């Protein structure tokens, strides 16, 4: 299928391009390079040995998006473009609603202009809020707490209503748990700007010597070792879930929600130990206060994706840590050298 990939130069977007092409699909990227670099697309292009067509365009730019759609005639869209830092979303709510919510509406308008009715949306497990039970299944109540979570929840609602008004359309809402890992080639990976907010990039920057030590946010949670537990999912597994989702959407109409996780939770200390093994070096850390807004534990019930999409995570914790170390040690400054 011809697949328009918004935010295709980003962390999950680049990994998805590789899996799309491997499965015989034809992607076209739009990205405004706000939190991504063209070098990432160059590297994808090297890996797949073909050019990756793209337009430098903001997802809120209706005219430019419509022009791309009129030229490329997408049969499906994978919508990654958005702002994604939970803490920042509280400081810049207008930007988050504008990009993540208004951007989704603009994209739908551009899709309607060319009769494209299939979309896979990058949602987040954070829409569930505080767990009433674990693992979360898709029927768990959604009580989004952060501005970021609210924008994802609103976009889910918009897409669901849009599908109801366009019954021949297919909307696939993928609720990601915690994406980590890098491509096996070590050529592409996560490259956060500034100080990383998330655990895995922080650990890997400590391992490579860019930062002195990790701060562990709380060891008094009601978990096995007291540190926060999350369901980490390898980005390559996550990328393959998108391919399964567009292929499902090709033959089905409806709005569907899928958890994309492994079903296996690991604590912060588990992650430190696994990374120490992969990188063969100690990760200095210090326990500090809990981070406001964090929950003790999150785990996915991903059985719905297995049943309907025929997708399940295949890569375990060692593969996650080894691939992050491969990427970080080969690219200590991320894509910097190529910028
Ligand atoms: N943590 C630390 N030290 C750090 C960073 C994180 O101890 O420097 C801990 C956190 O307290 C948490 C765990 O590591 O227990 C994971 O934290 P992350 O920031 O990596 O991930 P979150 O679960 O907080 O958030 C992620 C994504 C969000 C998404 C959310 C739910 O960053 O975008 O999962 O899906 F919304």
Short mmCIF file of C-alpha atoms and ligand atoms in Angstrom, two decimals:
data_model
loop_
_atom_site.label_atom_id
_atom_site.label_comp_id
_atom_site.label_asym_id
_atom_site.label_seq_id
_atom_site.Cartn_x
_atom_site.Cartn_y
_atom_site.Cartn_z
CA UNK A 1 0.00 0.00 0.00
CA UNK A 2 0.99 3.63 -0.42
CA UNK A 3 1.34 4.78 3.19
CA UNK A 4 1.70 8.40 4.29
CA UNK A 5 3.79 8.49 7.48
CA UNK A 6 3.51 11.70 9.49
CA UNK A 7 6.43 12.20 11.86
CA UNK A 8 8.29 9.58 9.83
CA UNK A 9 11.74 10.98 10.70
CA UNK A 10 11.23 10.42 14.44
CA UNK A 11 12.21 7.54 16.67
CA UNK A 12 9.25 5.22 16.07
CA UNK A 13 8.63 6.56 12.55
CA UNK A 14 12.08 5.63 11.23
CA UNK A 15 11.88 2.09 12.59
CA UNK A 16 8.41 1.73 11.10
CA UNK A 17 9.63 2.84 7.65
CA UNK A 18 12.08 -0.06 7.61
CA UNK A 19 9.40 -2.62 8.52
CA UNK A 20 6.92 -1.11 6.03
CA UNK A 21 9.41 -1.40 3.20
CA UNK A 22 10.42 -4.92 4.26
CA UNK A 23 6.72 -5.86 4.01
CA UNK A 24 6.46 -4.42 0.48
CA UNK A 25 4.70 -1.14 1.26
CA UNK A 26 5.53 2.24 -0.21
CA UNK A 27 5.95 4.98 2.43
CA UNK A 28 5.99 8.76 1.98
CA UNK A 29 7.11 10.87 4.95
CA UNK A 30 5.95 14.26 6.15
CA UNK A 31 7.89 15.72 9.06
CA UNK A 32 8.63 19.28 10.22
CA UNK A 33 11.94 18.19 11.83
CA UNK A 34 10.94 19.82 15.11
CA UNK A 35 12.22 16.85 17.15
CA UNK A 36 13.90 14.86 14.37
CA UNK A 37 16.66 15.31 11.81
CA UNK A 38 16.87 14.63 8.06
CA UNK A 39 19.97 12.52 8.79
CA UNK A 40 17.67 9.89 10.33
CA UNK A 41 15.92 9.52 6.95
CA UNK A 42 19.30 9.32 5.19
CA UNK A 43 20.19 6.42 7.44
CA UNK A 44 16.90 4.63 6.78
CA UNK A 45 17.52 5.16 3.10
CA UNK A 46 20.97 3.52 3.42
CA UNK A 47 19.49 0.58 5.30
CA UNK A 48 16.71 -0.10 2.80
CA UNK A 49 18.86 0.89 -0.18
CA UNK A 50 16.32 3.18 -1.73
CA UNK A 51 15.41 6.84 -1.34
CA UNK A 52 12.75 7.78 1.21
CA UNK A 53 10.54 10.44 -0.34
CA UNK A 54 9.55 13.17 2.11
CA UNK A 55 8.17 16.69 2.44
CA UNK A 56 9.26 19.07 5.18
CA UNK A 57 5.81 20.06 6.38
CA UNK A 58 3.96 20.73 9.61
CA UNK A 59 0.98 18.51 10.38
CA UNK A 60 -1.06 21.69 11.02
CA UNK A 61 -0.38 22.99 7.50
CA UNK A 62 -3.55 21.96 5.71
CA UNK A 63 -2.58 23.32 2.31
CA UNK A 64 0.81 21.58 2.25
CA UNK A 65 -0.60 18.31 3.58
CA UNK A 66 -3.39 18.34 1.02
CA UNK A 67 -0.86 18.90 -1.76
CA UNK A 68 1.18 15.92 -0.54
CA UNK A 69 -1.96 13.79 -0.43
CA UNK A 70 -3.03 14.91 -3.92
CA UNK A 71 0.35 13.97 -5.35
CA UNK A 72 1.02 10.77 -3.38
CA UNK A 73 -2.61 9.48 -3.14
CA UNK A 74 -2.10 7.52 0.11
CA UNK A 75 -4.15 4.37 0.66
CA UNK A 76 -3.43 4.57 4.39
CA UNK A 77 -1.86 6.96 6.88
CA UNK A 78 0.23 6.25 9.95
CA UNK A 79 0.05 9.31 12.19
CA UNK A 80 3.08 9.69 14.47
CA UNK A 81 3.58 13.46 14.25
CA UNK A 82 3.12 15.05 17.65
CA UNK A 83 4.65 16.42 20.81
CA UNK A 84 5.40 13.77 23.40
CA UNK A 85 6.99 15.04 26.61
CA UNK A 86 4.61 14.65 29.55
CA UNK A 87 6.31 17.31 31.74
CA UNK A 88 6.54 19.84 28.92
CA UNK A 89 2.86 19.34 28.09
CA UNK A 90 1.94 20.88 31.45
CA UNK A 91 4.01 23.98 30.64
CA UNK A 92 2.93 24.37 27.01
CA UNK A 93 -0.68 23.10 26.88
CA UNK A 94 -1.67 25.26 23.92
CA UNK A 95 1.14 23.84 21.78
CA UNK A 96 0.22 20.28 22.76
CA UNK A 97 -3.48 20.73 21.95
CA UNK A 98 -2.57 22.54 18.75
CA UNK A 99 -0.13 19.96 17.38
CA UNK A 100 -1.65 16.77 18.75
CA UNK A 101 -5.37 17.57 18.49
CA UNK A 102 -5.69 20.30 15.82
CA UNK A 103 -2.93 18.56 13.81
CA UNK A 104 -4.99 15.37 13.75
CA UNK A 105 -8.05 17.30 12.50
CA UNK A 106 -5.98 18.93 9.77
CA UNK A 107 -4.64 15.57 8.70
CA UNK A 108 -8.19 14.16 8.48
CA UNK A 109 -9.18 17.08 6.26
CA UNK A 110 -6.25 16.37 3.92
CA UNK A 111 -7.15 12.67 3.87
CA UNK A 112 -10.79 13.46 3.08
CA UNK A 113 -9.68 15.61 0.15
CA UNK A 114 -8.32 12.46 -1.53
CA UNK A 115 -10.79 9.92 -0.15
CA UNK A 116 -8.26 8.19 2.13
CA UNK A 117 -10.14 6.41 4.88
CA UNK A 118 -7.54 4.36 6.75
CA UNK A 119 -5.46 5.65 9.64
CA UNK A 120 -3.26 4.12 12.30
CA UNK A 121 -2.80 6.45 15.26
CA UNK A 122 0.05 6.62 17.72
CA UNK A 123 -1.71 6.65 21.06
CA UNK A 124 -0.39 5.92 24.50
CA UNK A 125 -1.11 3.75 27.51
CA UNK A 126 -1.04 6.95 29.51
CA UNK A 127 -4.69 7.51 28.45
CA UNK A 128 -5.66 4.95 31.11
CA UNK A 129 -4.45 7.08 34.03
CA UNK A 130 -4.10 5.44 37.43
CA UNK A 131 -4.64 1.68 37.13
CA UNK A 132 -7.84 0.28 38.65
CA UNK A 133 -6.44 -3.17 37.85
CA UNK A 134 -3.45 -4.60 36.03
CA UNK A 135 -2.66 -5.61 33.40
CA UNK A 136 -4.63 -2.93 31.58
CA UNK A 137 -6.95 -4.29 28.93
CA UNK A 138 -8.52 -2.00 26.35
CA UNK A 139 -11.78 -1.89 28.35
CA UNK A 140 -10.02 -0.31 31.35
CA UNK A 141 -11.52 3.14 32.08
CA UNK A 142 -9.60 6.02 30.52
CA UNK A 143 -8.88 8.91 32.87
CA UNK A 144 -6.06 10.85 31.23
CA UNK A 145 -4.20 12.95 33.79
CA UNK A 146 -1.49 14.97 32.00
CA UNK A 147 -2.11 17.43 29.18
CA UNK A 148 -0.17 15.05 26.93
CA UNK A 149 -2.47 12.16 27.88
CA UNK A 150 -5.53 14.36 27.32
CA UNK A 151 -4.37 15.26 23.81
CA UNK A 152 -3.96 11.56 22.92
CA UNK A 153 -7.35 10.76 24.42
CA UNK A 154 -9.03 13.61 22.51
CA UNK A 155 -7.43 12.55 19.24
CA UNK A 156 -8.66 8.99 19.85
CA UNK A 157 -12.18 10.36 20.35
CA UNK A 158 -12.02 12.52 17.20
CA UNK A 159 -10.81 9.58 15.10
CA UNK A 160 -13.48 7.28 16.52
CA UNK A 161 -16.25 9.79 15.75
CA UNK A 162 -14.80 10.38 12.28
CA UNK A 163 -14.91 6.65 11.57
CA UNK A 164 -18.52 6.45 12.76
CA UNK A 165 -19.43 9.15 10.25
CA UNK A 166 -17.40 7.32 7.57
CA UNK A 167 -18.43 3.72 8.18
CA UNK A 168 -16.28 2.39 5.37
CA UNK A 169 -13.21 3.85 7.10
CA UNK A 170 -10.74 2.09 9.39
CA UNK A 171 -9.20 3.70 12.46
CA UNK A 172 -6.58 1.78 14.43
CA UNK A 173 -5.68 3.29 17.79
CA UNK A 174 -2.44 1.79 19.09
CA UNK A 175 -1.83 2.41 22.78
CA UNK A 176 1.90 2.08 23.21
CA UNK A 177 3.43 1.11 26.50
CA UNK A 178 7.11 2.12 26.93
CA UNK A 179 9.00 2.01 23.62
CA UNK A 180 12.75 1.37 23.92
CA UNK A 181 15.48 -0.23 21.79
CA UNK A 182 17.07 0.56 18.48
CA UNK A 183 17.46 -1.00 15.06
CA UNK A 184 19.75 -4.04 14.99
CA UNK A 185 22.09 -2.20 12.59
CA UNK A 186 22.89 0.46 15.27
CA UNK A 187 22.33 3.10 12.55
CA UNK A 188 19.05 4.46 13.88
CA UNK A 189 17.76 4.86 17.43
CA UNK A 190 16.30 7.25 19.95
CA UNK A 191 18.03 10.65 19.98
CA UNK A 192 16.39 12.90 22.57
CA UNK A 193 17.29 16.58 22.53
CA UNK A 194 18.70 17.91 25.81
CA UNK A 195 18.40 15.97 29.05
CA UNK A 196 16.39 12.78 28.47
CA UNK A 197 13.08 12.52 30.34
CA UNK A 198 12.80 8.79 29.89
CA UNK A 199 14.62 6.01 31.66
CA UNK A 200 16.28 4.11 28.82
CA UNK A 201 17.95 7.03 27.02
CA UNK A 202 19.10 8.34 30.38
CA UNK A 203 20.67 5.00 31.33
CA UNK A 204 22.41 4.75 27.96
CA UNK A 205 23.81 8.28 28.23
CA UNK A 206 25.20 7.40 31.68
CA UNK A 207 26.73 4.22 30.22
CA UNK A 208 28.45 6.14 27.43
CA UNK A 209 29.76 8.80 29.85
CA UNK A 210 27.58 11.73 28.78
CA UNK A 211 26.00 11.86 32.27
CA UNK A 212 27.42 10.97 35.68
CA UNK A 213 24.61 8.97 37.20
CA UNK A 214 20.98 8.02 36.96
CA UNK A 215 18.48 9.36 39.46
CA UNK A 216 16.00 6.62 40.39
CA UNK A 217 12.66 8.29 41.08
CA UNK A 218 11.52 6.54 44.25
CA UNK A 219 12.15 3.11 45.77
CA UNK A 220 9.13 3.04 48.08
CA UNK A 221 6.45 2.02 45.59
CA UNK A 222 4.31 -1.02 46.20
CA UNK A 223 6.32 -3.15 43.75
CA UNK A 224 8.71 -6.10 44.26
CA UNK A 225 11.82 -3.93 44.73
CA UNK A 226 10.07 -0.59 45.42
CA UNK A 227 10.97 1.03 42.09
CA UNK A 228 8.51 1.80 39.27
CA UNK A 229 7.48 -1.04 36.98
CA UNK A 230 6.78 -0.52 33.26
CA UNK A 231 6.04 -2.65 30.22
CA UNK A 232 8.98 -1.89 27.90
CA UNK A 233 8.42 -2.75 24.25
CA UNK A 234 11.15 -3.04 21.63
CA UNK A 235 10.73 -0.37 18.95
CA UNK A 236 11.14 -2.97 16.20
CA UNK A 237 8.25 -5.00 17.64
CA UNK A 238 6.25 -1.76 17.90
CA UNK A 239 7.11 -0.89 14.28
CA UNK A 240 5.87 -4.33 13.15
CA UNK A 241 2.60 -3.74 15.01
CA UNK A 242 2.00 -0.74 12.72
CA UNK A 243 2.51 -2.88 9.64
CA UNK A 244 0.03 -5.44 10.99
CA UNK A 245 -2.40 -2.61 11.77
CA UNK A 246 -2.37 -1.09 8.26
CA UNK A 247 -2.74 -4.55 6.75
CA UNK A 248 -5.71 -5.22 9.05
CA UNK A 249 -7.19 -1.84 8.08
CA UNK A 250 -6.91 -2.75 4.40
CA UNK A 251 -9.57 -5.43 4.81
CA UNK A 252 -11.71 -4.14 7.67
CA UNK A 253 -13.83 -1.14 8.53
CA UNK A 254 -14.29 0.13 12.08
CA UNK A 255 -12.48 1.83 14.93
CA UNK A 256 -10.28 -0.50 16.94
CA UNK A 257 -8.11 -0.04 20.02
CA UNK A 258 -5.06 -2.18 20.72
CA UNK A 259 -2.58 -2.24 23.57
CA UNK A 260 0.95 -2.61 22.24
CA UNK A 261 3.16 -4.00 24.96
CA UNK A 262 4.76 -7.28 25.99
CA UNK A 263 2.66 -8.04 29.07
CA UNK A 264 5.87 -8.29 31.10
CA UNK A 265 6.78 -5.52 33.53
CA UNK A 266 10.29 -4.62 34.66
CA UNK A 267 11.36 -2.34 37.50
CA UNK A 268 13.87 0.49 37.22
CA UNK A 269 16.43 -1.70 39.02
CA UNK A 270 15.73 -4.58 36.58
CA UNK A 271 16.46 -2.17 33.73
CA UNK A 272 19.70 -0.98 35.30
CA UNK A 273 20.90 -4.57 35.80
CA UNK A 274 19.97 -5.64 32.28
CA UNK A 275 21.73 -2.63 30.80
CA UNK A 276 24.85 -3.23 32.90
CA UNK A 277 24.97 -6.74 31.46
CA UNK A 278 24.48 -5.56 27.86
CA UNK A 279 27.06 -2.76 28.11
CA UNK A 280 29.39 -4.69 30.43
CA UNK A 281 29.88 -1.73 32.73
CA UNK A 282 28.33 -0.38 35.94
CA UNK A 283 25.55 2.24 35.80
CA UNK A 284 25.98 4.55 38.80
CA UNK A 285 22.65 5.59 40.30
CA UNK A 286 21.14 7.34 43.28
CA UNK A 287 17.64 6.99 44.66
CA UNK A 288 15.75 10.26 44.93
CA UNK A 289 12.13 11.35 45.46
CA UNK A 290 9.25 10.03 43.40
CA UNK A 291 8.54 11.97 40.21
CA UNK A 292 5.14 13.71 40.43
CA UNK A 293 2.52 12.01 38.28
CA UNK A 294 4.26 8.62 38.12
CA UNK A 295 2.27 5.47 38.88
CA UNK A 296 3.81 2.46 40.64
CA UNK A 297 3.28 -0.01 37.84
CA UNK A 298 1.86 -0.38 34.31
CA UNK A 299 1.53 -3.57 32.32
CA UNK A 300 -0.33 -4.40 29.13
CA UNK A 301 -2.77 -7.12 28.38
CA UNK A 302 -1.80 -7.32 24.72
CA UNK A 303 -3.96 -10.33 23.89
CA UNK A 304 -6.37 -8.31 21.75
CA UNK A 305 -3.56 -7.38 19.33
CA UNK A 306 -2.49 -11.03 19.23
CA UNK A 307 -6.02 -12.18 18.47
CA UNK A 308 -7.03 -9.62 15.85
CA UNK A 309 -3.74 -8.43 14.35
CA UNK A 310 -1.76 -11.64 14.74
CA UNK A 311 0.92 -9.51 16.41
CA UNK A 312 2.88 -10.21 19.52
CA UNK A 313 6.17 -8.89 20.86
CA UNK A 314 9.10 -11.13 20.03
CA UNK A 315 12.10 -9.25 21.40
CA UNK A 316 12.94 -9.46 25.10
CA UNK A 317 14.76 -7.29 27.59
CA UNK A 318 18.28 -8.38 26.56
CA UNK A 319 17.61 -7.52 22.90
CA UNK A 320 16.23 -4.13 24.00
CA UNK A 321 19.31 -3.27 26.07
CA UNK A 322 21.85 -4.69 23.59
CA UNK A 323 20.34 -2.72 20.71
CA UNK A 324 20.26 0.52 22.72
CA UNK A 325 23.88 0.00 23.71
CA UNK A 326 24.81 -0.77 20.08
CA UNK A 327 23.20 2.47 18.91
CA UNK A 328 24.49 4.62 21.78
CA UNK A 329 28.07 3.35 21.66
CA UNK A 330 28.29 3.73 17.86
CA UNK A 331 26.61 7.18 18.01
CA UNK A 332 27.55 8.72 21.37
CA UNK A 333 26.13 12.10 20.28
CA UNK A 334 23.12 10.59 18.49
CA UNK A 335 22.70 11.91 14.94
CA UNK A 336 24.86 14.93 15.84
CA UNK A 337 27.72 14.13 13.46
CA UNK A 338 25.30 13.85 10.58
CA UNK A 339 23.36 17.05 11.36
N1 LIG B 1 12.67 6.85 35.86
C1 LIG B 1 13.71 7.03 36.76
N2 LIG B 1 14.69 7.92 36.43
C2 LIG B 1 14.70 8.63 35.25
C3 LIG B 1 13.63 8.44 34.33
C4 LIG B 1 12.63 7.54 34.68
O1 LIG B 1 13.75 6.42 37.81
O2 LIG B 1 15.62 9.43 35.03
C5 LIG B 1 11.62 5.86 36.18
C6 LIG B 1 10.22 6.45 36.26
O3 LIG B 1 9.96 6.91 37.56
C7 LIG B 1 9.37 5.24 35.85
C8 LIG B 1 10.25 4.50 34.86
O4 LIG B 1 11.58 4.94 35.12
O5 LIG B 1 9.14 4.40 36.96
C9 LIG B 1 9.90 4.79 33.41
O6 LIG B 1 9.91 6.20 33.20
P1 LIG B 1 9.88 6.84 31.72
O7 LIG B 1 9.96 8.32 31.88
O8 LIG B 1 10.89 6.18 30.87
O9 LIG B 1 8.47 6.40 31.17
P2 LIG B 1 6.99 6.73 31.70
O10 LIG B 1 6.38 5.42 32.03
O11 LIG B 1 6.96 7.75 32.74
O12 LIG B 1 6.38 7.43 30.41
C10 LIG B 1 6.33 6.77 29.19
C11 LIG B 1 6.40 7.77 28.04
C12 LIG B 1 5.19 8.61 27.98
C13 LIG B 1 3.97 7.79 28.03
C14 LIG B 1 4.00 6.86 29.22
C15 LIG B 1 2.82 5.96 29.30
O13 LIG B 1 7.50 8.61 28.20
O14 LIG B 1 5.20 9.32 26.77
O15 LIG B 1 5.16 6.06 29.14
O16 LIG B 1 2.64 5.31 28.11
F1 LIG B 1 2.89 8.58 28.12
#
